[in-house]
C-alpha cells in the first residue's frame, strides 16, 4: 500500500525526466557528499530540497523511517559529547520557559484554529508540533486523536517547511542580535520545532549552544506524554496508546557514560563526529521529502496558523531569555 507521500511524489511534476538508475546514482552521490567535511546541515537540507524537486527521491517509501532512525541514533551519539552536570544546569534553566511556552502555544493554536476555521484535528497537530518537538509530537499525538493521513500530512508539511526556514534564519538572527552561546541554545531549543533543525542550527552557532539546545530540547520532548494524555481527554479517546520517545533514555545513558566512565573518552570524540554526520544526512533526507506537491497540499490557512504560532513562540521566548533570564 502506498503512503500519501509516495503518491504525492509520483504526481509531482519534476524538472528533469530521468530513468530510475540515474535518479538513484544522483541521490546516492549527494548522500556521500553529505558525509564529507564540505557539507553542513543547512547545505544538506538545501541539497535535499533541490533533488526532491529536480530529479526526485528514488527511495521515498523508506524516507520517513530512515529519517526517524537516523535522527535518534545521531542524538544518542551527541550525548557522548555532553556532561551530566552541565545538562542538569541547562535543563533547570529551560524548565520554566518550557512550561510557559508549551501551554501558551497550545492555547493560542486552538484560538487561531477556530479563528481561521481550520479543521480541529489538523489545527491541534500543528499546535502540538510547534509547542513540543515538531514531527515527533505529531507522530505521537496523531493516533491519540485518530487523525487521518491527510490531516497528519498537512501538519507535518507545515512543520517541515518552517523547520527548513529556521535552520537558515535562526543562526543569522542570533549573530545579528549578538546572542551568547547560552542564550542562543535556549532560544532555538524552545522556538524551533524539530530536534534535527534545533541541533543543526545550534551546531552552526557553537559547541556550548549545541549542548544546551540538545539537552533542553530533549527534556522538552518528554512533555509529549502529559500533552498526549490531556489530548486524549479533550478528544474523548481512552483507547489509544501513547508513544514514548525511548531514545531519550539512551541519550541520558550516553551522557552518564561520558561523565563518569573515564574510558569512554577514548571513543567519545569519534562517536560525536559520526553523530554530526548522521544529523547532516537526516536533514538531507528531510529536504528530499519536501517536493512542490507536498508544499501545495498544505494550504494557506494551516501554513498561516503555523507561521503565527512560530512567530509568537520565537519572539516571546527570545524576549524572555534576553531580558528576564
PDB file of C-alpha atoms in Angstrom:
ATOM      1  CA  UNK A   1       0.000   0.000   0.000  1.00  0.00           C
ATOM      2  CA  UNK A   2       1.373   3.398  -0.970  1.00  0.00           C
ATOM      3  CA  UNK A   3       1.706   6.168   1.577  1.00  0.00           C
ATOM      4  CA  UNK A   4       0.394   9.665   0.958  1.00  0.00           C
ATOM      5  CA  UNK A   5       3.945  10.935   0.433  1.00  0.00           C
ATOM      6  CA  UNK A   6       4.650   8.274  -2.212  1.00  0.00           C
ATOM      7  CA  UNK A   7       1.512   9.176  -4.159  1.00  0.00           C
ATOM      8  CA  UNK A   8       2.346  12.860  -3.978  1.00  0.00           C
ATOM      9  CA  UNK A   9       5.892  12.221  -5.189  1.00  0.00           C
ATOM     10  CA  UNK A  10       4.584  10.282  -8.207  1.00  0.00           C
ATOM     11  CA  UNK A  11       2.165  13.071  -9.055  1.00  0.00           C
ATOM     12  CA  UNK A  12       4.766  15.780  -8.576  1.00  0.00           C
ATOM     13  CA  UNK A  13       5.997  17.418 -11.803  1.00  0.00           C
ATOM     14  CA  UNK A  14       9.799  17.253 -11.817  1.00  0.00           C
ATOM     15  CA  UNK A  15      12.068  19.494 -13.857  1.00  0.00           C
ATOM     16  CA  UNK A  16      14.044  16.564 -15.279  1.00  0.00           C
ATOM     17  CA  UNK A  17      12.603  13.307 -16.591  1.00  0.00           C
ATOM     18  CA  UNK A  18      15.321  10.710 -15.945  1.00  0.00           C
ATOM     19  CA  UNK A  19      15.319   6.964 -15.552  1.00  0.00           C
ATOM     20  CA  UNK A  20      15.377   5.378 -12.113  1.00  0.00           C
ATOM     21  CA  UNK A  21      19.031   4.261 -12.303  1.00  0.00           C
ATOM     22  CA  UNK A  22      20.329   7.778 -12.959  1.00  0.00           C
ATOM     23  CA  UNK A  23      17.975   9.086 -10.278  1.00  0.00           C
ATOM     24  CA  UNK A  24      19.427   6.644  -7.756  1.00  0.00           C
ATOM     25  CA  UNK A  25      23.028   7.473  -8.743  1.00  0.00           C
ATOM     26  CA  UNK A  26      22.395  11.205  -8.218  1.00  0.00           C
ATOM     27  CA  UNK A  27      20.741  10.551  -4.875  1.00  0.00           C
ATOM     28  CA  UNK A  28      23.488   8.259  -3.571  1.00  0.00           C
ATOM     29  CA  UNK A  29      26.186  10.695  -4.771  1.00  0.00           C
ATOM     30  CA  UNK A  30      24.569  13.501  -2.778  1.00  0.00           C
ATOM     31  CA  UNK A  31      24.335  11.276   0.298  1.00  0.00           C
ATOM     32  CA  UNK A  32      28.060  10.552   0.019  1.00  0.00           C
ATOM     33  CA  UNK A  33      28.768  14.275  -0.360  1.00  0.00           C
ATOM     34  CA  UNK A  34      26.811  14.965   2.844  1.00  0.00           C
ATOM     35  CA  UNK A  35      29.258  12.740   4.747  1.00  0.00           C
ATOM     36  CA  UNK A  36      32.234  14.910   3.741  1.00  0.00           C
ATOM     37  CA  UNK A  37      33.611  17.976   5.576  1.00  0.00           C
ATOM     38  CA  UNK A  38      32.440  20.141   2.656  1.00  0.00           C
ATOM     39  CA  UNK A  39      28.803  19.680   3.674  1.00  0.00           C
ATOM     40  CA  UNK A  40      26.870  21.056   6.657  1.00  0.00           C
ATOM     41  CA  UNK A  41      23.278  20.706   7.950  1.00  0.00           C
ATOM     42  CA  UNK A  42      21.973  23.788   6.043  1.00  0.00           C
ATOM     43  CA  UNK A  43      23.719  22.734   2.823  1.00  0.00           C
ATOM     44  CA  UNK A  44      22.393  19.178   3.204  1.00  0.00           C
ATOM     45  CA  UNK A  45      18.836  20.434   3.702  1.00  0.00           C
ATOM     46  CA  UNK A  46      19.136  22.676   0.640  1.00  0.00           C
ATOM     47  CA  UNK A  47      20.512  19.805  -1.471  1.00  0.00           C
ATOM     48  CA  UNK A  48      17.604  17.637  -0.337  1.00  0.00           C
ATOM     49  CA  UNK A  49      15.087  20.273  -1.392  1.00  0.00           C
ATOM     50  CA  UNK A  50      16.820  20.627  -4.773  1.00  0.00           C
ATOM     51  CA  UNK A  51      16.915  16.898  -5.522  1.00  0.00           C
ATOM     52  CA  UNK A  52      13.269  16.475  -4.418  1.00  0.00           C
ATOM     53  CA  UNK A  53      12.100  18.994  -6.996  1.00  0.00           C
ATOM     54  CA  UNK A  54      14.583  18.473  -9.840  1.00  0.00           C
ATOM     55  CA  UNK A  55      15.172  14.746 -10.183  1.00  0.00           C
ATOM     56  CA  UNK A  56      13.009  13.246  -7.420  1.00  0.00           C
ATOM     57  CA  UNK A  57      13.529  10.918  -4.452  1.00  0.00           C
ATOM     58  CA  UNK A  58      14.059   7.316  -5.661  1.00  0.00           C
ATOM     59  CA  UNK A  59      13.591   5.791  -2.198  1.00  0.00           C
ATOM     60  CA  UNK A  60      10.698   7.877  -0.891  1.00  0.00           C
ATOM     61  CA  UNK A  61       8.899   4.883   0.619  1.00  0.00           C
ATOM     62  CA  UNK A  62      11.838   4.445   3.027  1.00  0.00           C
ATOM     63  CA  UNK A  63      12.387   8.134   3.758  1.00  0.00           C
ATOM     64  CA  UNK A  64      10.268   8.628   6.878  1.00  0.00           C
ATOM     65  CA  UNK A  65      11.540   5.526   8.643  1.00  0.00           C
ATOM     66  CA  UNK A  66      15.173   6.219   7.695  1.00  0.00           C
ATOM     67  CA  UNK A  67      14.911   9.829   8.886  1.00  0.00           C
ATOM     68  CA  UNK A  68      13.418   8.814  12.231  1.00  0.00           C
ATOM     69  CA  UNK A  69      16.008   6.095  12.940  1.00  0.00           C
ATOM     70  CA  UNK A  70      18.961   8.205  11.787  1.00  0.00           C
ATOM     71  CA  UNK A  71      17.883  11.177  13.905  1.00  0.00           C
ATOM     72  CA  UNK A  72      17.512   9.046  17.030  1.00  0.00           C
ATOM     73  CA  UNK A  73      20.923   7.402  16.554  1.00  0.00           C
ATOM     74  CA  UNK A  74      22.524  10.810  15.938  1.00  0.00           C
ATOM     75  CA  UNK A  75      21.003  12.318  19.079  1.00  0.00           C
ATOM     76  CA  UNK A  76      22.248   9.376  21.166  1.00  0.00           C
ATOM     77  CA  UNK A  77      25.729   9.853  19.680  1.00  0.00           C
ATOM     78  CA  UNK A  78      25.717  13.544  20.599  1.00  0.00           C
ATOM     79  CA  UNK A  79      25.190  12.504  24.217  1.00  0.00           C
ATOM     80  CA  UNK A  80      28.793  11.242  24.275  1.00  0.00           C
ATOM     81  CA  UNK A  81      29.934  14.843  23.919  1.00  0.00           C
ATOM     82  CA  UNK A  82      27.971  16.174  26.884  1.00  0.00           C
ATOM     83  CA  UNK A  83      28.408  16.391  30.635  1.00  0.00           C
ATOM     84  CA  UNK A  84      25.607  15.454  33.037  1.00  0.00           C
ATOM     85  CA  UNK A  85      26.207  18.406  35.387  1.00  0.00           C
ATOM     86  CA  UNK A  86      26.099  20.917  32.529  1.00  0.00           C
ATOM     87  CA  UNK A  87      22.987  19.227  31.159  1.00  0.00           C
ATOM     88  CA  UNK A  88      21.185  19.438  34.513  1.00  0.00           C
ATOM     89  CA  UNK A  89      22.043  23.105  34.797  1.00  0.00           C
ATOM     90  CA  UNK A  90      20.717  23.810  31.308  1.00  0.00           C
ATOM     91  CA  UNK A  91      17.611  21.733  31.942  1.00  0.00           C
ATOM     92  CA  UNK A  92      16.740  23.676  35.095  1.00  0.00           C
ATOM     93  CA  UNK A  93      17.097  27.000  33.305  1.00  0.00           C
ATOM     94  CA  UNK A  94      14.907  25.871  30.432  1.00  0.00           C
ATOM     95  CA  UNK A  95      12.212  24.291  32.617  1.00  0.00           C
ATOM     96  CA  UNK A  96      10.071  27.373  33.279  1.00  0.00           C
ATOM     97  CA  UNK A  97      10.475  28.568  29.686  1.00  0.00           C
ATOM     98  CA  UNK A  98       9.352  25.138  28.527  1.00  0.00           C
ATOM     99  CA  UNK A  99       6.163  25.040  30.615  1.00  0.00           C
ATOM    100  CA  UNK A 100       5.152  28.605  29.751  1.00  0.00           C
ATOM    101  CA  UNK A 101       5.865  28.253  26.037  1.00  0.00           C
ATOM    102  CA  UNK A 102       4.169  24.861  25.597  1.00  0.00           C
ATOM    103  CA  UNK A 103       0.837  25.742  27.149  1.00  0.00           C
ATOM    104  CA  UNK A 104       0.646  29.295  25.787  1.00  0.00           C
ATOM    105  CA  UNK A 105       1.349  27.931  22.293  1.00  0.00           C
ATOM    106  CA  UNK A 106      -1.317  25.239  22.621  1.00  0.00           C
ATOM    107  CA  UNK A 107      -3.905  27.761  23.802  1.00  0.00           C
ATOM    108  CA  UNK A 108      -3.042  30.267  21.070  1.00  0.00           C
ATOM    109  CA  UNK A 109      -3.046  27.484  18.468  1.00  0.00           C
ATOM    110  CA  UNK A 110      -6.562  26.450  19.479  1.00  0.00           C
ATOM    111  CA  UNK A 111      -7.800  30.040  19.187  1.00  0.00           C
ATOM    112  CA  UNK A 112      -6.133  30.554  15.800  1.00  0.00           C
ATOM    113  CA  UNK A 113      -7.550  27.282  14.509  1.00  0.00           C
ATOM    114  CA  UNK A 114     -11.086  28.398  15.398  1.00  0.00           C
ATOM    115  CA  UNK A 115     -10.479  31.897  14.020  1.00  0.00           C
ATOM    116  CA  UNK A 116      -9.247  30.591  10.646  1.00  0.00           C
ATOM    117  CA  UNK A 117     -11.851  27.816  10.638  1.00  0.00           C
ATOM    118  CA  UNK A 118      -9.177  25.118  10.284  1.00  0.00           C
ATOM    119  CA  UNK A 119     -10.212  21.510  10.770  1.00  0.00           C
ATOM    120  CA  UNK A 120      -9.880  20.763  14.515  1.00  0.00           C
ATOM    121  CA  UNK A 121      -7.513  17.787  14.339  1.00  0.00           C
ATOM    122  CA  UNK A 122      -5.189  19.449  11.820  1.00  0.00           C
ATOM    123  CA  UNK A 123      -5.065  22.590  13.947  1.00  0.00           C
ATOM    124  CA  UNK A 124      -4.274  20.602  17.100  1.00  0.00           C
ATOM    125  CA  UNK A 125      -1.462  18.672  15.404  1.00  0.00           C
ATOM    126  CA  UNK A 126       0.123  21.916  14.160  1.00  0.00           C
ATOM    127  CA  UNK A 127      -0.158  23.402  17.655  1.00  0.00           C
ATOM    128  CA  UNK A 128       1.420  20.332  19.294  1.00  0.00           C
ATOM    129  CA  UNK A 129       4.196  20.207  16.698  1.00  0.00           C
ATOM    130  CA  UNK A 130       5.013  23.863  17.321  1.00  0.00           C
ATOM    131  CA  UNK A 131       4.730  23.612  21.108  1.00  0.00           C
ATOM    132  CA  UNK A 132       6.816  20.491  21.740  1.00  0.00           C
ATOM    133  CA  UNK A 133       9.083  18.841  19.189  1.00  0.00           C
ATOM    134  CA  UNK A 134       7.763  19.040  15.660  1.00  0.00           C
ATOM    135  CA  UNK A 135       7.296  15.806  13.735  1.00  0.00           C
ATOM    136  CA  UNK A 136       7.864  13.614  16.798  1.00  0.00           C
ATOM    137  CA  UNK A 137       5.000  15.286  18.647  1.00  0.00           C
ATOM    138  CA  UNK A 138       2.714  14.989  15.617  1.00  0.00           C
ATOM    139  CA  UNK A 139       3.577  11.297  15.244  1.00  0.00           C
ATOM    140  CA  UNK A 140       2.746  10.726  18.922  1.00  0.00           C
ATOM    141  CA  UNK A 141      -0.466  12.782  19.015  1.00  0.00           C
ATOM    142  CA  UNK A 142      -1.925  11.645  15.651  1.00  0.00           C
ATOM    143  CA  UNK A 143      -3.040   8.164  16.846  1.00  0.00           C
ATOM    144  CA  UNK A 144      -4.432   9.665  20.063  1.00  0.00           C
ATOM    145  CA  UNK A 145      -6.850  11.907  18.140  1.00  0.00           C
ATOM    146  CA  UNK A 146      -7.239   9.326  15.329  1.00  0.00           C
ATOM    147  CA  UNK A 147      -6.327  11.804  12.604  1.00  0.00           C
ATOM    148  CA  UNK A 148      -6.430  10.625   9.017  1.00  0.00           C
ATOM    149  CA  UNK A 149      -3.457  10.642   6.621  1.00  0.00           C
ATOM    150  CA  UNK A 150      -4.414  13.972   5.057  1.00  0.00           C
ATOM    151  CA  UNK A 151      -4.642  15.767   8.417  1.00  0.00           C
ATOM    152  CA  UNK A 152      -1.327  14.329   9.579  1.00  0.00           C
ATOM    153  CA  UNK A 153       0.417  15.128   6.280  1.00  0.00           C
ATOM    154  CA  UNK A 154      -0.740  18.750   6.301  1.00  0.00           C
ATOM    155  CA  UNK A 155       0.513  19.240   9.867  1.00  0.00           C
ATOM    156  CA  UNK A 156       3.853  17.607   9.056  1.00  0.00           C
ATOM    157  CA  UNK A 157       4.157  19.716   5.908  1.00  0.00           C
ATOM    158  CA  UNK A 158       3.684  22.948   7.868  1.00  0.00           C
ATOM    159  CA  UNK A 159       6.245  21.933  10.481  1.00  0.00           C
ATOM    160  CA  UNK A 160       8.868  20.750   7.977  1.00  0.00           C
ATOM    161  CA  UNK A 161       8.547  23.928   5.875  1.00  0.00           C
ATOM    162  CA  UNK A 162       9.125  26.143   8.914  1.00  0.00           C
ATOM    163  CA  UNK A 163      11.949  23.905  10.153  1.00  0.00           C
ATOM    164  CA  UNK A 164      13.715  24.393   6.841  1.00  0.00           C
ATOM    165  CA  UNK A 165      13.452  28.166   7.185  1.00  0.00           C
ATOM    166  CA  UNK A 166      14.589  28.069  10.828  1.00  0.00           C
ATOM    167  CA  UNK A 167      17.819  26.263  10.031  1.00  0.00           C
ATOM    168  CA  UNK A 168      18.987  29.238   7.974  1.00  0.00           C
ATOM    169  CA  UNK A 169      17.184  32.071   9.792  1.00  0.00           C
ATOM    170  CA  UNK A 170      17.962  31.443  13.461  1.00  0.00           C
ATOM    171  CA  UNK A 171      21.793  31.424  13.336  1.00  0.00           C
ATOM    172  CA  UNK A 172      21.713  34.611  11.235  1.00  0.00           C
ATOM    173  CA  UNK A 173      19.380  36.349  13.697  1.00  0.00           C
ATOM    174  CA  UNK A 174      21.397  35.071  16.656  1.00  0.00           C
ATOM    175  CA  UNK A 175      24.624  36.547  15.299  1.00  0.00           C
ATOM    176  CA  UNK A 176      22.871  39.774  14.296  1.00  0.00           C
ATOM    177  CA  UNK A 177      21.496  40.246  17.835  1.00  0.00           C
ATOM    178  CA  UNK A 178      24.808  39.256  19.418  1.00  0.00           C
ATOM    179  CA  UNK A 179      23.286  36.408  21.442  1.00  0.00           C
ATOM    180  CA  UNK A 180      25.591  34.415  23.687  1.00  0.00           C
ATOM    181  CA  UNK A 181      26.033  30.655  23.226  1.00  0.00           C
ATOM    182  CA  UNK A 182      23.779  30.048  26.226  1.00  0.00           C
ATOM    183  CA  UNK A 183      21.060  32.422  25.024  1.00  0.00           C
ATOM    184  CA  UNK A 184      21.016  31.009  21.522  1.00  0.00           C
ATOM    185  CA  UNK A 185      20.977  27.409  22.754  1.00  0.00           C
ATOM    186  CA  UNK A 186      17.927  28.069  24.922  1.00  0.00           C
ATOM    187  CA  UNK A 187      16.193  30.081  22.215  1.00  0.00           C
ATOM    188  CA  UNK A 188      16.465  27.576  19.399  1.00  0.00           C
ATOM    189  CA  UNK A 189      15.533  24.661  21.726  1.00  0.00           C
ATOM    190  CA  UNK A 190      12.285  26.437  22.589  1.00  0.00           C
ATOM    191  CA  UNK A 191      11.428  28.133  19.290  1.00  0.00           C
ATOM    192  CA  UNK A 192      12.485  25.640  16.589  1.00  0.00           C
ATOM    193  CA  UNK A 193      10.151  22.686  16.111  1.00  0.00           C
ATOM    194  CA  UNK A 194      12.111  19.548  15.212  1.00  0.00           C
ATOM    195  CA  UNK A 195      15.114  18.206  17.109  1.00  0.00           C
ATOM    196  CA  UNK A 196      17.026  17.841  13.826  1.00  0.00           C
ATOM    197  CA  UNK A 197      16.779  21.551  12.992  1.00  0.00           C
ATOM    198  CA  UNK A 198      17.437  22.559  16.609  1.00  0.00           C
ATOM    199  CA  UNK A 199      20.675  20.578  16.676  1.00  0.00           C
ATOM    200  CA  UNK A 200      21.621  21.734  13.182  1.00  0.00           C
ATOM    201  CA  UNK A 201      21.138  25.423  13.980  1.00  0.00           C
ATOM    202  CA  UNK A 202      22.860  25.178  17.379  1.00  0.00           C
ATOM    203  CA  UNK A 203      25.785  23.233  15.932  1.00  0.00           C
ATOM    204  CA  UNK A 204      26.300  26.036  13.423  1.00  0.00           C
ATOM    205  CA  UNK A 205      26.307  28.599  16.257  1.00  0.00           C
ATOM    206  CA  UNK A 206      28.773  26.891  18.600  1.00  0.00           C
ATOM    207  CA  UNK A 207      29.644  23.954  20.873  1.00  0.00           C
ATOM    208  CA  UNK A 208      28.091  25.365  24.052  1.00  0.00           C
ATOM    209  CA  UNK A 209      24.924  26.306  22.188  1.00  0.00           C
ATOM    210  CA  UNK A 210      24.724  22.749  20.836  1.00  0.00           C
ATOM    211  CA  UNK A 211      24.976  21.175  24.302  1.00  0.00           C
ATOM    212  CA  UNK A 212      22.348  23.465  25.826  1.00  0.00           C
ATOM    213  CA  UNK A 213      19.975  23.213  22.876  1.00  0.00           C
ATOM    214  CA  UNK A 214      20.104  19.427  22.676  1.00  0.00           C
ATOM    215  CA  UNK A 215      19.540  18.937  26.406  1.00  0.00           C
ATOM    216  CA  UNK A 216      16.681  21.412  26.691  1.00  0.00           C
ATOM    217  CA  UNK A 217      15.019  20.132  23.513  1.00  0.00           C
ATOM    218  CA  UNK A 218      15.073  16.504  24.637  1.00  0.00           C
ATOM    219  CA  UNK A 219      13.756  17.463  28.076  1.00  0.00           C
ATOM    220  CA  UNK A 220      11.020  19.338  26.223  1.00  0.00           C
ATOM    221  CA  UNK A 221      10.223  16.237  24.159  1.00  0.00           C
ATOM    222  CA  UNK A 222       9.176  14.402  27.343  1.00  0.00           C
ATOM    223  CA  UNK A 223       6.194  16.748  27.500  1.00  0.00           C
ATOM    224  CA  UNK A 224       4.707  14.658  24.689  1.00  0.00           C
ATOM    225  CA  UNK A 225       3.411  12.319  27.412  1.00  0.00           C
ATOM    226  CA  UNK A 226       1.328  14.787  29.510  1.00  0.00           C
ATOM    227  CA  UNK A 227       0.154  16.655  26.395  1.00  0.00           C
ATOM    228  CA  UNK A 228      -0.961  13.353  24.822  1.00  0.00           C
ATOM    229  CA  UNK A 229      -2.890  12.466  27.985  1.00  0.00           C
ATOM    230  CA  UNK A 230      -4.598  15.877  28.003  1.00  0.00           C
ATOM    231  CA  UNK A 231      -5.349  15.468  24.298  1.00  0.00           C
ATOM    232  CA  UNK A 232      -6.972  12.070  24.930  1.00  0.00           C
ATOM    233  CA  UNK A 233      -9.312  13.722  27.446  1.00  0.00           C
ATOM    234  CA  UNK A 234     -10.145  16.647  25.130  1.00  0.00           C
ATOM    235  CA  UNK A 235     -10.847  14.384  22.152  1.00  0.00           C
ATOM    236  CA  UNK A 236     -12.538  11.797  24.408  1.00  0.00           C
ATOM    237  CA  UNK A 237     -10.325   8.927  23.301  1.00  0.00           C
ATOM    238  CA  UNK A 238      -9.306   6.463  26.010  1.00  0.00           C
ATOM    239  CA  UNK A 239      -8.146   3.566  23.852  1.00  0.00           C
ATOM    240  CA  UNK A 240      -5.063   4.939  22.051  1.00  0.00           C
ATOM    241  CA  UNK A 241      -1.585   4.118  23.256  1.00  0.00           C
ATOM    242  CA  UNK A 242       0.905   6.950  23.722  1.00  0.00           C
ATOM    243  CA  UNK A 243       4.282   6.632  22.040  1.00  0.00           C
ATOM    244  CA  UNK A 244       7.115   7.405  24.461  1.00  0.00           C
ATOM    245  CA  UNK A 245      10.412   8.648  22.960  1.00  0.00           C
ATOM    246  CA  UNK A 246      12.621   5.871  24.391  1.00  0.00           C
ATOM    247  CA  UNK A 247      15.785   7.084  22.637  1.00  0.00           C
ATOM    248  CA  UNK A 248      15.943   9.961  25.143  1.00  0.00           C
ATOM    249  CA  UNK A 249      16.839   7.384  27.796  1.00  0.00           C
ATOM    250  CA  UNK A 250      19.776   6.208  25.667  1.00  0.00           C
ATOM    251  CA  UNK A 251      20.857   9.824  25.210  1.00  0.00           C
ATOM    252  CA  UNK A 252      20.939  10.213  29.005  1.00  0.00           C
ATOM    253  CA  UNK A 253      22.895   6.951  29.315  1.00  0.00           C
ATOM    254  CA  UNK A 254      25.452   8.265  26.803  1.00  0.00           C
ATOM    255  CA  UNK A 255      25.881  11.426  28.899  1.00  0.00           C
ATOM    256  CA  UNK A 256      26.332   9.372  32.077  1.00  0.00           C
ATOM    257  CA  UNK A 257      28.994   7.223  30.425  1.00  0.00           C
ATOM    258  CA  UNK A 258      30.806  10.283  29.095  1.00  0.00           C
ATOM    259  CA  UNK A 259      30.731  11.965  32.523  1.00  0.00           C
ATOM    260  CA  UNK A 260      31.530   9.091  34.882  1.00  0.00           C
ATOM    261  CA  UNK A 261      33.309   6.397  32.839  1.00  0.00           C
ATOM    262  CA  UNK A 262      36.773   7.674  32.009  1.00  0.00           C
ATOM    263  CA  UNK A 263      37.495   5.112  29.290  1.00  0.00           C
ATOM    264  CA  UNK A 264      34.573   6.492  27.274  1.00  0.00           C
ATOM    265  CA  UNK A 265      36.800   9.452  26.408  1.00  0.00           C
ATOM    266  CA  UNK A 266      38.751   7.191  24.031  1.00  0.00           C
ATOM    267  CA  UNK A 267      35.807   6.690  21.667  1.00  0.00           C
ATOM    268  CA  UNK A 268      33.567   9.653  22.548  1.00  0.00           C
ATOM    269  CA  UNK A 269      35.047  12.138  20.013  1.00  0.00           C
ATOM    270  CA  UNK A 270      34.589   9.621  17.180  1.00  0.00           C
ATOM    271  CA  UNK A 271      31.007   8.871  18.193  1.00  0.00           C
ATOM    272  CA  UNK A 272      30.184  12.583  18.312  1.00  0.00           C
ATOM    273  CA  UNK A 273      31.726  13.117  14.863  1.00  0.00           C
ATOM    274  CA  UNK A 274      29.696  10.228  13.437  1.00  0.00           C
ATOM    275  CA  UNK A 275      26.551  11.614  15.109  1.00  0.00           C
ATOM    276  CA  UNK A 276      27.066  15.007  13.455  1.00  0.00           C
ATOM    277  CA  UNK A 277      27.409  13.328  10.056  1.00  0.00           C
ATOM    278  CA  UNK A 278      24.214  11.413  10.827  1.00  0.00           C
ATOM    279  CA  UNK A 279      22.455  14.679  11.618  1.00  0.00           C
ATOM    280  CA  UNK A 280      23.588  16.168   8.308  1.00  0.00           C
ATOM    281  CA  UNK A 281      22.229  13.120   6.465  1.00  0.00           C
ATOM    282  CA  UNK A 282      18.962  13.411   8.418  1.00  0.00           C
ATOM    283  CA  UNK A 283      18.445  16.967   7.217  1.00  0.00           C
ATOM    284  CA  UNK A 284      19.242  15.939   3.642  1.00  0.00           C
ATOM    285  CA  UNK A 285      16.518  13.271   3.837  1.00  0.00           C
ATOM    286  CA  UNK A 286      14.041  15.728   5.351  1.00  0.00           C
ATOM    287  CA  UNK A 287      14.666  18.138   2.468  1.00  0.00           C
ATOM    288  CA  UNK A 288      14.422  15.305  -0.063  1.00  0.00           C
ATOM    289  CA  UNK A 289      10.922  14.532   1.204  1.00  0.00           C
ATOM    290  CA  UNK A 290       9.597  18.048   0.530  1.00  0.00           C
ATOM    291  CA  UNK A 291       8.611  18.379  -3.124  1.00  0.00           C
ATOM    292  CA  UNK A 292       6.349  21.031  -4.636  1.00  0.00           C
ATOM    293  CA  UNK A 293       3.200  18.927  -4.479  1.00  0.00           C
ATOM    294  CA  UNK A 294       3.621  18.346  -0.753  1.00  0.00           C
ATOM    295  CA  UNK A 295       4.013  22.088  -0.266  1.00  0.00           C
ATOM    296  CA  UNK A 296       0.821  22.696  -2.271  1.00  0.00           C
ATOM    297  CA  UNK A 297      -1.225  20.240  -0.198  1.00  0.00           C
ATOM    298  CA  UNK A 298      -0.536  22.200   2.980  1.00  0.00           C
ATOM    299  CA  UNK A 299      -2.843  25.086   2.134  1.00  0.00           C
ATOM    300  CA  UNK A 300      -2.708  28.749   3.115  1.00  0.00           C
ATOM    301  CA  UNK A 301      -4.704  28.691   6.368  1.00  0.00           C
ATOM    302  CA  UNK A 302      -2.792  25.876   8.139  1.00  0.00           C
ATOM    303  CA  UNK A 303       0.507  27.390   6.991  1.00  0.00           C
ATOM    304  CA  UNK A 304      -0.574  30.818   8.259  1.00  0.00           C
ATOM    305  CA  UNK A 305      -1.523  29.279  11.612  1.00  0.00           C
ATOM    306  CA  UNK A 306       1.900  27.641  11.799  1.00  0.00           C
ATOM    307  CA  UNK A 307       3.715  30.863  10.914  1.00  0.00           C
ATOM    308  CA  UNK A 308       1.818  32.932  13.508  1.00  0.00           C
ATOM    309  CA  UNK A 309       2.390  30.319  16.225  1.00  0.00           C
ATOM    310  CA  UNK A 310       6.060  30.122  15.316  1.00  0.00           C
ATOM    311  CA  UNK A 311       6.438  33.921  15.336  1.00  0.00           C
ATOM    312  CA  UNK A 312       4.759  34.048  18.741  1.00  0.00           C
ATOM    313  CA  UNK A 313       6.939  31.416  20.382  1.00  0.00           C
ATOM    314  CA  UNK A 314      10.121  32.750  18.753  1.00  0.00           C
ATOM    315  CA  UNK A 315       9.575  36.389  19.773  1.00  0.00           C
ATOM    316  CA  UNK A 316       8.173  35.637  23.237  1.00  0.00           C
ATOM    317  CA  UNK A 317      10.939  33.171  24.150  1.00  0.00           C
ATOM    318  CA  UNK A 318      13.692  35.428  22.821  1.00  0.00           C
ATOM    319  CA  UNK A 319      12.349  38.376  24.827  1.00  0.00           C
ATOM    320  CA  UNK A 320      12.121  36.266  27.987  1.00  0.00           C
ATOM    321  CA  UNK A 321      15.636  34.853  27.550  1.00  0.00           C
ATOM    322  CA  UNK A 322      17.314  38.193  26.827  1.00  0.00           C
ATOM    323  CA  UNK A 323      15.511  40.346  29.412  1.00  0.00           C
ATOM    324  CA  UNK A 324      14.439  38.001  32.211  1.00  0.00           C
ATOM    325  CA  UNK A 325      16.993  35.170  32.243  1.00  0.00           C
TER     326      UNK A 325
END
